mmCIF file of C-alpha atoms in Angstrom:
data_model
loop_
_atom_site.group_PDB
_atom_site.id
_atom_site.type_symbol
_atom_site.label_atom_id
_atom_site.label_comp_id
_atom_site.label_asym_id
_atom_site.label_seq_id
_atom_site.Cartn_x
_atom_site.Cartn_y
_atom_site.Cartn_z
ATOM 1 C CA UNK A 22 -6.779 -17.389 19.192
ATOM 2 C CA UNK A 23 -9.509 -17.797 16.560
ATOM 3 C CA UNK A 24 -11.051 -20.904 18.117
ATOM 4 C CA UNK A 25 -13.178 -20.922 21.237
ATOM 5 C CA UNK A 26 -14.191 -24.290 22.648
ATOM 6 C CA UNK A 27 -17.444 -23.023 24.197
ATOM 7 C CA UNK A 28 -17.821 -26.227 26.201
ATOM 8 C CA UNK A 29 -17.009 -28.546 23.287
ATOM 9 C CA UNK A 30 -14.361 -31.088 24.297
ATOM 10 C CA UNK A 31 -13.487 -32.073 20.706
ATOM 11 C CA UNK A 32 -11.422 -29.668 18.637
ATOM 12 C CA UNK A 33 -12.244 -29.362 14.946
ATOM 13 C CA UNK A 34 -9.684 -30.858 12.575
ATOM 14 C CA UNK A 35 -8.620 -27.428 11.289
ATOM 15 C CA UNK A 36 -7.577 -26.387 14.805
ATOM 16 C CA UNK A 37 -5.429 -29.509 15.198
ATOM 17 C CA UNK A 38 -3.858 -28.904 11.793
ATOM 18 C CA UNK A 39 -3.104 -25.255 12.554
ATOM 19 C CA UNK A 40 -1.595 -26.180 15.924
ATOM 20 C CA UNK A 41 0.675 -28.747 14.232
ATOM 21 C CA UNK A 42 1.693 -26.197 11.582
ATOM 22 C CA UNK A 43 2.519 -23.685 14.293
ATOM 23 C CA UNK A 44 4.631 -26.099 16.328
ATOM 24 C CA UNK A 45 6.399 -27.754 13.392
ATOM 25 C CA UNK A 46 6.973 -24.842 11.006
ATOM 26 C CA UNK A 47 6.005 -21.383 12.246
ATOM 27 C CA UNK A 48 7.417 -21.180 15.792
ATOM 28 C CA UNK A 49 11.033 -21.731 14.755
ATOM 29 C CA UNK A 50 12.576 -20.708 18.083
ATOM 30 C CA UNK A 51 10.009 -22.761 20.059
ATOM 31 C CA UNK A 52 9.031 -19.936 22.420
ATOM 32 C CA UNK A 53 5.289 -20.478 21.944
ATOM 33 C CA UNK A 54 4.671 -17.307 19.931
ATOM 34 C CA UNK A 55 5.599 -15.851 16.585
ATOM 35 C CA UNK A 56 8.097 -13.015 16.573
ATOM 36 C CA UNK A 57 8.535 -10.520 13.728
ATOM 37 C CA UNK A 58 10.903 -12.727 11.684
ATOM 38 C CA UNK A 59 8.735 -15.842 12.084
ATOM 39 C CA UNK A 60 5.682 -13.870 10.982
ATOM 40 C CA UNK A 61 7.574 -12.479 7.982
ATOM 41 C CA UNK A 62 8.691 -15.983 6.956
ATOM 42 C CA UNK A 63 5.097 -17.201 7.252
ATOM 43 C CA UNK A 64 3.555 -14.387 5.199
ATOM 44 C CA UNK A 65 6.364 -13.987 2.647
ATOM 45 C CA UNK A 66 8.360 -17.227 2.563
ATOM 46 C CA UNK A 67 11.707 -16.761 0.839
ATOM 47 C CA UNK A 68 11.345 -19.974 -1.171
ATOM 48 C CA UNK A 69 7.934 -19.080 -2.635
ATOM 49 C CA UNK A 70 7.615 -17.266 -5.963
ATOM 50 C CA UNK A 71 4.400 -15.241 -5.732
ATOM 51 C CA UNK A 72 4.460 -14.133 -9.374
ATOM 52 C CA UNK A 73 4.830 -17.695 -10.626
ATOM 53 C CA UNK A 74 2.098 -18.939 -8.298
ATOM 54 C CA UNK A 75 -0.291 -16.215 -9.475
ATOM 55 C CA UNK A 76 0.514 -16.903 -13.133
ATOM 56 C CA UNK A 77 -0.115 -20.629 -12.645
ATOM 57 C CA UNK A 78 -3.399 -19.800 -10.908
ATOM 58 C CA UNK A 79 -4.526 -17.584 -13.785
ATOM 59 C CA UNK A 80 -3.697 -20.231 -16.394
ATOM 60 C CA UNK A 81 -5.292 -23.021 -14.344
ATOM 61 C CA UNK A 82 -8.535 -21.106 -13.852
ATOM 62 C CA UNK A 83 -8.746 -19.678 -17.393
ATOM 63 C CA UNK A 84 -7.401 -22.404 -19.700
ATOM 64 C CA UNK A 85 -10.740 -23.949 -20.641
ATOM 65 C CA UNK A 86 -9.376 -26.361 -23.252
ATOM 66 C CA UNK A 87 -6.440 -27.318 -20.990
ATOM 67 C CA UNK A 88 -3.803 -26.862 -23.698
ATOM 68 C CA UNK A 89 -1.472 -24.954 -21.362
ATOM 69 C CA UNK A 90 -1.927 -21.720 -23.311
ATOM 70 C CA UNK A 91 -4.371 -18.857 -22.998
ATOM 71 C CA UNK A 92 -6.250 -17.583 -26.003
ATOM 72 C CA UNK A 93 -7.748 -14.109 -26.195
ATOM 73 C CA UNK A 94 -11.186 -15.688 -25.833
ATOM 74 C CA UNK A 95 -10.195 -17.563 -22.654
ATOM 75 C CA UNK A 96 -8.810 -14.378 -21.098
ATOM 76 C CA UNK A 97 -11.923 -12.379 -22.018
ATOM 77 C CA UNK A 98 -14.142 -15.147 -20.624
ATOM 78 C CA UNK A 99 -12.365 -14.834 -17.253
ATOM 79 C CA UNK A 100 -11.816 -11.076 -17.461
ATOM 80 C CA UNK A 101 -12.864 -10.541 -13.837
ATOM 81 C CA UNK A 102 -10.153 -12.933 -12.649
ATOM 82 C CA UNK A 103 -7.459 -11.002 -14.527
ATOM 83 C CA UNK A 104 -8.733 -7.600 -13.431
ATOM 84 C CA UNK A 105 -8.486 -8.678 -9.793
ATOM 85 C CA UNK A 106 -5.029 -10.199 -10.154
ATOM 86 C CA UNK A 107 -1.788 -8.767 -8.836
ATOM 87 C CA UNK A 108 -0.072 -10.294 -11.881
ATOM 88 C CA UNK A 109 -1.873 -7.779 -14.101
ATOM 89 C CA UNK A 110 -1.466 -5.005 -11.519
ATOM 90 C CA UNK A 111 -5.184 -5.237 -10.789
ATOM 91 C CA UNK A 112 -6.126 -4.830 -14.443
ATOM 92 C CA UNK A 113 -3.753 -1.986 -15.318
ATOM 93 C CA UNK A 114 -1.664 -4.236 -17.606
ATOM 94 C CA UNK A 115 -4.789 -5.081 -19.597
ATOM 95 C CA UNK A 116 -5.392 -1.413 -20.438
ATOM 96 C CA UNK A 117 -1.800 -0.852 -21.642
ATOM 97 C CA UNK A 118 -1.736 -3.764 -24.102
ATOM 98 C CA UNK A 119 -3.800 -3.791 -27.300
ATOM 99 C CA UNK A 120 -3.617 -7.579 -27.564
ATOM 100 C CA UNK A 121 -5.761 -7.877 -24.422
#
């Protein structure tokens, strides 16, 4: 629904990829549309740990010396990333802990 050909015969690669994802993974009952359960599985997959993914993202983006640990300085340097993160409850966890 997001793509309009507007006379262009060639689809962009992202449209082809999304169509394949829809057919292969999202439309589980093969009725051509996503029902409530299919949409829920797409948005909140049961086998995906959101907290772990967010924590890995924070470490990946903030760990400047790539030692797998975050120092106080590395966290302060990327303060805006932590304040906007769900893992820190959008910065609330930073206010409650003196070490941050």
